[in-house]
PDB file of C-alpha atoms in Angstrom:
ATOM      1  CA  MET A   1      69.849  72.087 149.727  1.00 34.00           C
ATOM      2  CA  LYS A   2      69.112  73.049 153.245  1.00 33.00           C
ATOM      3  CA  ARG A   3      71.534  73.450 156.027  1.00 36.00           C
ATOM      4  CA  HIS A   4      70.643  72.829 159.635  1.00 38.00           C
ATOM      5  CA  ALA A   5      72.434  74.720 162.313  1.00 38.00           C
ATOM      6  CA  ARG A   6      74.454  72.117 164.049  1.00 42.00           C
ATOM      7  CA  LEU A   7      74.402  68.364 163.725  1.00 41.00           C
ATOM      8  CA  PRO A   8      73.823  65.990 160.822  1.00 41.00           C
ATOM      9  CA  LEU A   9      71.413  65.418 158.061  1.00 36.00           C
ATOM     10  CA  ILE A  10      72.215  66.522 154.655  1.00 35.00           C
ATOM     11  CA  THR A  11      69.721  67.455 152.044  1.00 33.00           C
ATOM     12  CA  LEU A  12      71.630  66.929 148.853  1.00 35.00           C
ATOM     13  CA  SER A  13      70.224  68.792 145.928  1.00 33.00           C
ATOM     14  CA  LEU A  14      73.483  69.906 144.393  1.00 34.00           C
ATOM     15  CA  MET A  15      76.078  67.744 142.736  1.00 33.00           C
ATOM     16  CA  ALA A  16      78.754  68.155 145.350  1.00 36.00           C
ATOM     17  CA  CYS A  17      76.398  67.149 148.113  1.00 37.00           C
ATOM     18  CA  ALA A  18      74.827  69.014 150.909  1.00 35.00           C
ATOM     19  CA  THR A  19      75.394  71.070 153.902  1.00 33.00           C
ATOM     20  CA  LEU A  20      74.219  70.411 157.291  1.00 38.00           C
ATOM     21  CA  ALA A  21      75.170  73.064 159.621  1.00 38.00           C
ATOM     22  CA  CYS A  22      78.018  72.332 161.836  1.00 43.00           C
ATOM     23  CA  ALA A  23      77.466  68.758 161.234  1.00 40.00           C
ATOM     24  CA  THR A  24      77.126  67.287 157.847  1.00 39.00           C
ATOM     25  CA  VAL A  25      78.474  64.016 156.779  1.00 38.00           C
ATOM     26  CA  THR A  26      81.807  62.992 155.704  1.00 32.00           C
ATOM     27  CA  ASN A  27      83.374  60.177 153.878  1.00 32.00           C
ATOM     28  CA  LEU A  28      86.521  60.014 155.857  1.00 36.00           C
ATOM     29  CA  LEU A  29      88.542  58.456 153.110  1.00 35.00           C
ATOM     30  CA  SER A  30      91.234  60.973 153.790  1.00 34.00           C
ATOM     31  CA  ARG A  31      91.883  59.455 157.194  1.00 34.00           C
ATOM     32  CA  PRO A  32      91.420  56.027 158.771  1.00 34.00           C
ATOM     33  CA  THR A  33      88.058  55.272 160.326  1.00 38.00           C
ATOM     34  CA  ALA A  34      86.858  52.657 162.717  1.00 37.00           C
ATOM     35  CA  THR A  35      84.377  51.297 160.226  1.00 37.00           C
ATOM     36  CA  PRO A  36      84.551  47.496 160.517  1.00 36.00           C
ATOM     37  CA  ALA A  37      85.205  45.230 157.568  1.00 38.00           C
ATOM     38  CA  PRO A  38      82.171  44.297 155.453  1.00 41.00           C
ATOM     39  CA  ALA A  39      80.051  41.486 156.828  1.00 39.00           C
ATOM     40  CA  SER A  40      80.038  38.146 155.046  1.00 37.00           C
ATOM     41  CA  ARG A  41      76.616  38.808 153.581  1.00 44.00           C
ATOM     42  CA  THR A  42      77.988  41.687 151.509  1.00 49.00           C
ATOM     43  CA  ALA A  43      80.249  41.701 148.489  1.00 50.00           C
ATOM     44  CA  VAL A  44      81.911  44.237 146.240  1.00 49.00           C
ATOM     45  CA  ALA A  45      80.753  43.861 142.655  1.00 53.00           C
ATOM     46  CA  PRO A  46      83.452  43.713 139.947  1.00 49.00           C
ATOM     47  CA  ALA A  47      82.505  47.144 138.627  1.00 75.00           C
ATOM     48  CA  GLY A  48      83.037  48.702 142.053  1.00 90.00           C
ATOM     49  CA  ARG A  49      79.384  48.599 143.075  1.00 93.00           C
ATOM     50  CA  PHE A  50      78.687  47.332 146.587  1.00 93.00           C
ATOM     51  CA  VAL A  51      76.023  44.624 146.641  1.00 91.00           C
ATOM     52  CA  ILE A  52      74.050  43.824 149.793  1.00 89.00           C
ATOM     53  CA  GLU A  53      72.835  40.234 149.674  1.00 85.00           C
ATOM     54  CA  GLY A  54      69.050  40.331 149.603  1.00 82.00           C
ATOM     55  CA  GLY A  55      69.181  44.103 149.645  1.00 81.00           C
ATOM     56  CA  PRO A  56      69.963  47.105 147.463  1.00 94.00           C
ATOM     57  CA  THR A  57      73.192  48.025 145.687  1.00 95.00           C
ATOM     58  CA  LEU A  58      75.441  50.991 146.442  1.00 96.00           C
ATOM     59  CA  GLY A  59      76.949  52.692 143.413  1.00 96.00           C
ATOM     60  CA  THR A  60      80.501  53.899 142.882  1.00 96.00           C
ATOM     61  CA  PRO A  61      81.656  57.395 143.922  1.00 96.00           C
ATOM     62  CA  ARG A  62      81.386  58.474 140.290  1.00 95.00           C
ATOM     63  CA  GLU A  63      77.817  57.185 140.097  1.00 96.00           C
ATOM     64  CA  ALA A  64      77.007  59.155 143.256  1.00 96.00           C
ATOM     65  CA  ARG A  65      78.294  62.355 141.659  1.00 95.00           C
ATOM     66  CA  LEU A  66      76.249  61.712 138.523  1.00 96.00           C
ATOM     67  CA  ALA A  67      73.096  60.890 140.491  1.00 96.00           C
ATOM     68  CA  ALA A  68      73.463  64.107 142.492  1.00 95.00           C
ATOM     69  CA  ALA A  69      73.979  66.109 139.311  1.00 95.00           C
ATOM     70  CA  GLU A  70      70.823  64.557 137.881  1.00 95.00           C
ATOM     71  CA  GLY A  71      68.803  65.581 140.926  1.00 95.00           C
ATOM     72  CA  ALA A  72      68.322  62.255 142.697  1.00 96.00           C
ATOM     73  CA  PRO A  73      66.657  62.808 146.094  1.00 96.00           C
ATOM     74  CA  GLU A  74      68.374  62.322 149.444  1.00 96.00           C
ATOM     75  CA  LEU A  75      66.889  59.830 151.909  1.00 96.00           C
ATOM     76  CA  ALA A  76      65.650  62.384 154.425  1.00 95.00           C
ATOM     77  CA  GLU A  77      63.873  64.364 151.707  1.00 95.00           C
ATOM     78  CA  LEU A  78      61.627  61.365 151.057  1.00 96.00           C
ATOM     79  CA  ALA A  79      60.841  60.641 154.708  1.00 97.00           C
ATOM     80  CA  ALA A  80      57.522  61.257 156.410  1.00 95.00           C
ATOM     81  CA  GLU A  81      59.346  62.777 159.380  1.00 97.00           C
ATOM     82  CA  ASP A  82      60.662  66.346 159.532  1.00 95.00           C
ATOM     83  CA  TYR A  83      62.841  66.984 162.569  1.00 95.00           C
ATOM     84  CA  THR A  84      63.666  70.346 164.111  1.00 93.00           C
ATOM     85  CA  GLN A  85      67.160  71.771 164.149  1.00 86.00           C
ATOM     86  CA  GLU A  86      67.386  71.094 167.860  1.00 89.00           C
ATOM     87  CA  GLU A  87      66.515  67.433 167.317  1.00 94.00           C
ATOM     88  CA  LEU A  88      68.982  67.142 164.457  1.00 90.00           C
ATOM     89  CA  ASN A  89      71.711  68.676 166.580  1.00 87.00           C
ATOM     90  CA  THR A  90      71.256  66.635 169.737  1.00 93.00           C
ATOM     91  CA  VAL A  91      73.936  64.073 170.563  1.00 97.00           C
ATOM     92  CA  GLY A  92      72.824  60.936 172.381  1.00 97.00           C
ATOM     93  CA  ASP A  93      69.607  60.017 170.617  1.00 95.00           C
ATOM     94  CA  THR A  94      68.293  58.237 167.528  1.00 98.00           C
ATOM     95  CA  LEU A  95      66.245  59.826 164.761  1.00 98.00           C
ATOM     96  CA  GLU A  96      64.123  57.432 162.740  1.00 98.00           C
ATOM     97  CA  TYR A  97      62.837  58.023 159.222  1.00 98.00           C
ATOM     98  CA  THR A  98      60.204  56.060 157.311  1.00 98.00           C
ATOM     99  CA  ILE A  99      60.399  56.088 153.522  1.00 97.00           C
ATOM    100  CA  ALA A 100      58.413  54.415 150.733  1.00 95.00           C
ATOM    101  CA  LEU A 101      60.166  53.803 147.405  1.00 92.00           C
ATOM    102  CA  THR A 102      59.647  52.166 144.065  1.00 84.00           C
ATOM    103  CA  GLU A 103      62.000  49.306 143.232  1.00 78.00           C
ATOM    104  CA  THR A 104      64.151  51.147 140.715  1.00 82.00           C
ATOM    105  CA  GLN A 105      64.378  54.568 142.330  1.00 89.00           C
ATOM    106  CA  PRO A 106      67.964  55.783 142.957  1.00 94.00           C
ATOM    107  CA  VAL A 107      68.411  57.649 146.236  1.00 97.00           C
ATOM    108  CA  LEU A 108      71.370  59.550 147.680  1.00 97.00           C
ATOM    109  CA  TRP A 109      72.740  58.689 151.110  1.00 97.00           C
ATOM    110  CA  GLY A 110      75.153  61.167 152.601  1.00 94.00           C
ATOM    111  CA  TYR A 111      76.552  62.750 155.712  1.00 94.00           C
ATOM    112  CA  GLY A 112      79.013  65.511 156.441  1.00 90.00           C
ATOM    113  CA  TRP A 113      80.494  67.856 159.001  1.00 93.00           C
ATOM    114  CA  CYS A 114      81.280  71.575 158.955  1.00 95.00           C
ATOM    115  CA  ALA A 115      83.333  73.862 161.177  1.00 97.00           C
ATOM    116  CA  THR A 116      84.319  77.507 161.094  1.00 97.00           C
ATOM    117  CA  SER A 117      87.895  76.755 159.999  1.00 97.00           C
ATOM    118  CA  ARG A 118      89.803  73.980 158.256  1.00 97.00           C
ATOM    119  CA  ALA A 119      91.888  73.360 161.394  1.00 98.00           C
ATOM    120  CA  ILE A 120      88.802  72.992 163.579  1.00 98.00           C
ATOM    121  CA  LEU A 121      87.214  70.739 160.983  1.00 98.00           C
ATOM    122  CA  ARG A 122      90.217  68.403 161.024  1.00 97.00           C
ATOM    123  CA  ASP A 123      90.294  68.417 164.819  1.00 98.00           C
ATOM    124  CA  ASN A 124      86.557  67.660 165.013  1.00 98.00           C
ATOM    125  CA  LEU A 125      86.819  64.757 162.579  1.00 96.00           C
ATOM    126  CA  ASP A 126      89.724  63.289 164.513  1.00 97.00           C
ATOM    127  CA  LYS A 127      87.353  62.984 167.471  1.00 98.00           C
ATOM    128  CA  MET A 128      84.480  61.426 165.518  1.00 96.00           C
ATOM    129  CA  VAL A 129      83.824  57.930 164.236  1.00 95.00           C
ATOM    130  CA  ILE A 130      81.299  57.820 161.395  1.00 95.00           C
ATOM    131  CA  GLU A 131      79.926  54.421 160.379  1.00 95.00           C
ATOM    132  CA  PHE A 132      77.399  53.270 157.805  1.00 96.00           C
ATOM    133  CA  PHE A 133      75.224  50.149 157.794  1.00 96.00           C
ATOM    134  CA  VAL A 134      72.658  48.541 155.496  1.00 95.00           C
ATOM    135  CA  ASN A 135      70.515  45.840 157.120  1.00 93.00           C
ATOM    136  CA  GLY A 136      73.117  45.664 159.885  1.00 92.00           C
ATOM    137  CA  ALA A 137      76.029  45.089 157.496  1.00 91.00           C
ATOM    138  CA  PRO A 138      78.805  47.701 157.603  1.00 94.00           C
ATOM    139  CA  VAL A 139      79.492  49.599 154.405  1.00 95.00           C
ATOM    140  CA  PRO A 140      83.120  50.561 153.616  1.00 92.00           C
ATOM    141  CA  ALA A 141      84.002  54.243 153.387  1.00 90.00           C
ATOM    142  CA  GLU A 142      85.400  53.636 149.898  1.00 92.00           C
ATOM    143  CA  GLN A 143      81.847  53.525 148.503  1.00 95.00           C
ATOM    144  CA  PHE A 144      81.349  57.210 149.285  1.00 96.00           C
ATOM    145  CA  ASN A 145      82.389  60.185 147.214  1.00 96.00           C
ATOM    146  CA  VAL A 146      84.399  62.609 149.372  1.00 91.00           C
ATOM    147  CA  SER A 147      83.978  66.332 148.831  1.00 94.00           C
ATOM    148  CA  ASP A 148      85.613  69.216 150.681  1.00 95.00           C
ATOM    149  CA  TYR A 149      83.924  72.553 150.151  1.00 93.00           C
ATOM    150  CA  GLU A 150      83.291  75.854 151.865  1.00 94.00           C
ATOM    151  CA  THR A 151      80.502  78.367 152.301  1.00 92.00           C
ATOM    152  CA  ASP A 152      80.632  81.931 153.572  1.00 89.00           C
ATOM    153  CA  ASP A 153      80.688  80.683 157.164  1.00 93.00           C
ATOM    154  CA  TRP A 154      81.839  77.066 157.148  1.00 96.00           C
ATOM    155  CA  GLN A 155      84.596  74.729 156.030  1.00 97.00           C
ATOM    156  CA  CYS A 156      83.049  71.341 155.269  1.00 97.00           C
ATOM    157  CA  ARG A 157      83.738  67.784 154.288  1.00 93.00           C
ATOM    158  CA  SER A 158      80.977  65.537 153.035  1.00 93.00           C
ATOM    159  CA  PHE A 159      80.596  62.100 151.590  1.00 85.00           C
ATOM    160  CA  LEU A 160      77.911  60.681 149.408  1.00 96.00           C
ATOM    161  CA  THR A 161      76.786  57.431 147.834  1.00 97.00           C
ATOM    162  CA  VAL A 162      73.809  56.404 145.709  1.00 97.00           C
ATOM    163  CA  ILE A 163      71.580  53.406 146.410  1.00 96.00           C
ATOM    164  CA  ASP A 164      69.545  51.585 143.768  1.00 93.00           C
ATOM    165  CA  ASP A 165      68.417  48.074 142.782  1.00 92.00           C
ATOM    166  CA  TRP A 166      66.047  48.085 145.725  1.00 93.00           C
ATOM    167  CA  PRO A 167      64.529  44.638 146.411  1.00 91.00           C
ATOM    168  CA  SER A 168      60.762  44.809 145.990  1.00 91.00           C
ATOM    169  CA  GLY A 169      58.394  43.860 148.783  1.00 92.00           C
ATOM    170  CA  THR A 170      60.956  44.388 151.548  1.00 93.00           C
ATOM    171  CA  THR A 171      61.989  46.897 154.172  1.00 94.00           C
ATOM    172  CA  VAL A 172      65.631  47.968 154.135  1.00 95.00           C
ATOM    173  CA  GLU A 173      67.218  49.520 157.216  1.00 96.00           C
ATOM    174  CA  ILE A 174      69.928  52.092 156.531  1.00 97.00           C
ATOM    175  CA  GLU A 175      71.877  53.620 159.394  1.00 98.00           C
ATOM    176  CA  THR A 176      74.400  56.417 159.817  1.00 97.00           C
ATOM    177  CA  ARG A 177      76.083  56.245 163.227  1.00 97.00           C
ATOM    178  CA  ILE A 178      78.224  59.101 164.519  1.00 96.00           C
ATOM    179  CA  THR A 179      80.255  58.625 167.689  1.00 97.00           C
ATOM    180  CA  PHE A 180      81.838  61.658 169.315  1.00 98.00           C
ATOM    181  CA  THR A 181      84.787  60.164 171.193  1.00 98.00           C
ATOM    182  CA  GLU A 182      85.404  63.486 172.937  1.00 98.00           C
ATOM    183  CA  ALA A 183      83.498  66.701 173.438  1.00 98.00           C
ATOM    184  CA  ILE A 184      84.092  69.077 170.525  1.00 97.00           C
ATOM    185  CA  ASN A 185      83.279  72.593 169.389  1.00 97.00           C
ATOM    186  CA  ASP A 186      82.827  73.401 165.707  1.00 96.00           C
ATOM    187  CA  GLY A 187      83.770  77.031 166.218  1.00 97.00           C
ATOM    188  CA  ARG A 188      80.296  78.043 167.327  1.00 94.00           C
ATOM    189  CA  PHE A 189      78.553  75.190 169.083  1.00 93.00           C
ATOM    190  CA  ASP A 190      79.521  72.574 171.639  1.00 96.00           C
ATOM    191  CA  PHE A 191      78.869  68.853 171.146  1.00 97.00           C
ATOM    192  CA  PRO A 192      79.339  66.425 174.040  1.00 97.00           C
ATOM    193  CA  ALA A 193      80.898  62.998 173.776  1.00 98.00           C
ATOM    194  CA  GLY A 194      78.266  60.448 172.817  1.00 98.00           C
ATOM    195  CA  GLU A 195      76.510  58.796 169.910  1.00 98.00           C
ATOM    196  CA  LYS A 196      74.025  59.995 167.313  1.00 97.00           C
ATOM    197  CA  ARG A 197      72.122  57.533 165.101  1.00 98.00           C
ATOM    198  CA  LEU A 198      70.128  58.278 161.967  1.00 97.00           C
ATOM    199  CA  VAL A 199      68.021  55.276 160.991  1.00 98.00           C
ATOM    200  CA  TYR A 200      66.138  55.147 157.681  1.00 98.00           C
ATOM    201  CA  ARG A 201      63.567  52.367 157.240  1.00 97.00           C
ATOM    202  CA  VAL A 202      62.873  52.119 153.540  1.00 96.00           C
ATOM    203  CA  THR A 203      59.859  50.124 152.390  1.00 95.00           C
ATOM    204  CA  VAL A 204      60.156  49.110 148.754  1.00 92.00           C
ATOM    205  CA  LYS A 205      56.913  48.706 146.827  1.00 85.00           C
TER     206      LYS A 205
END
């Protein structure tokens, strides 16, 4: 698990999830989010799995925990691109990742945020809107496993899901979109109001 010094991109190698410096991802199930309702081309499977029509399937929170415990890779770990901490921490731009997968390979998708105290963390999250999309269709926060944890320096909240059943011979676009509705400080670093997008283009063999 590696932790970058400010904004988002989690490398999840441990069961709980990962740490991305001041910014990691979060499944904000503990508070309302502005994530829109699922598009008509998506459906929630009876077993709690989230099926994207013509696309992959997102597992349940429990399946995400199990996949992490079993060492499933995180999307960014499989990408050809390797961004610097400064690039990862810059608000107002888009980082694009290109990934090649086999059809059956399960992959973790996560994001989280950290701050130097629990109070600052809550305040930061109140000023952020975190949204998730697969092929342009919004994914509900309920698909993500929420985990609060701490390190020696940070108080964090992260959320994590697992993606599998990849459709062969296609390219799937996965996006994490973080909107900072106000300027914030995580206890060490300043982040201006603006938007950050992480776009993963996954080609399935």
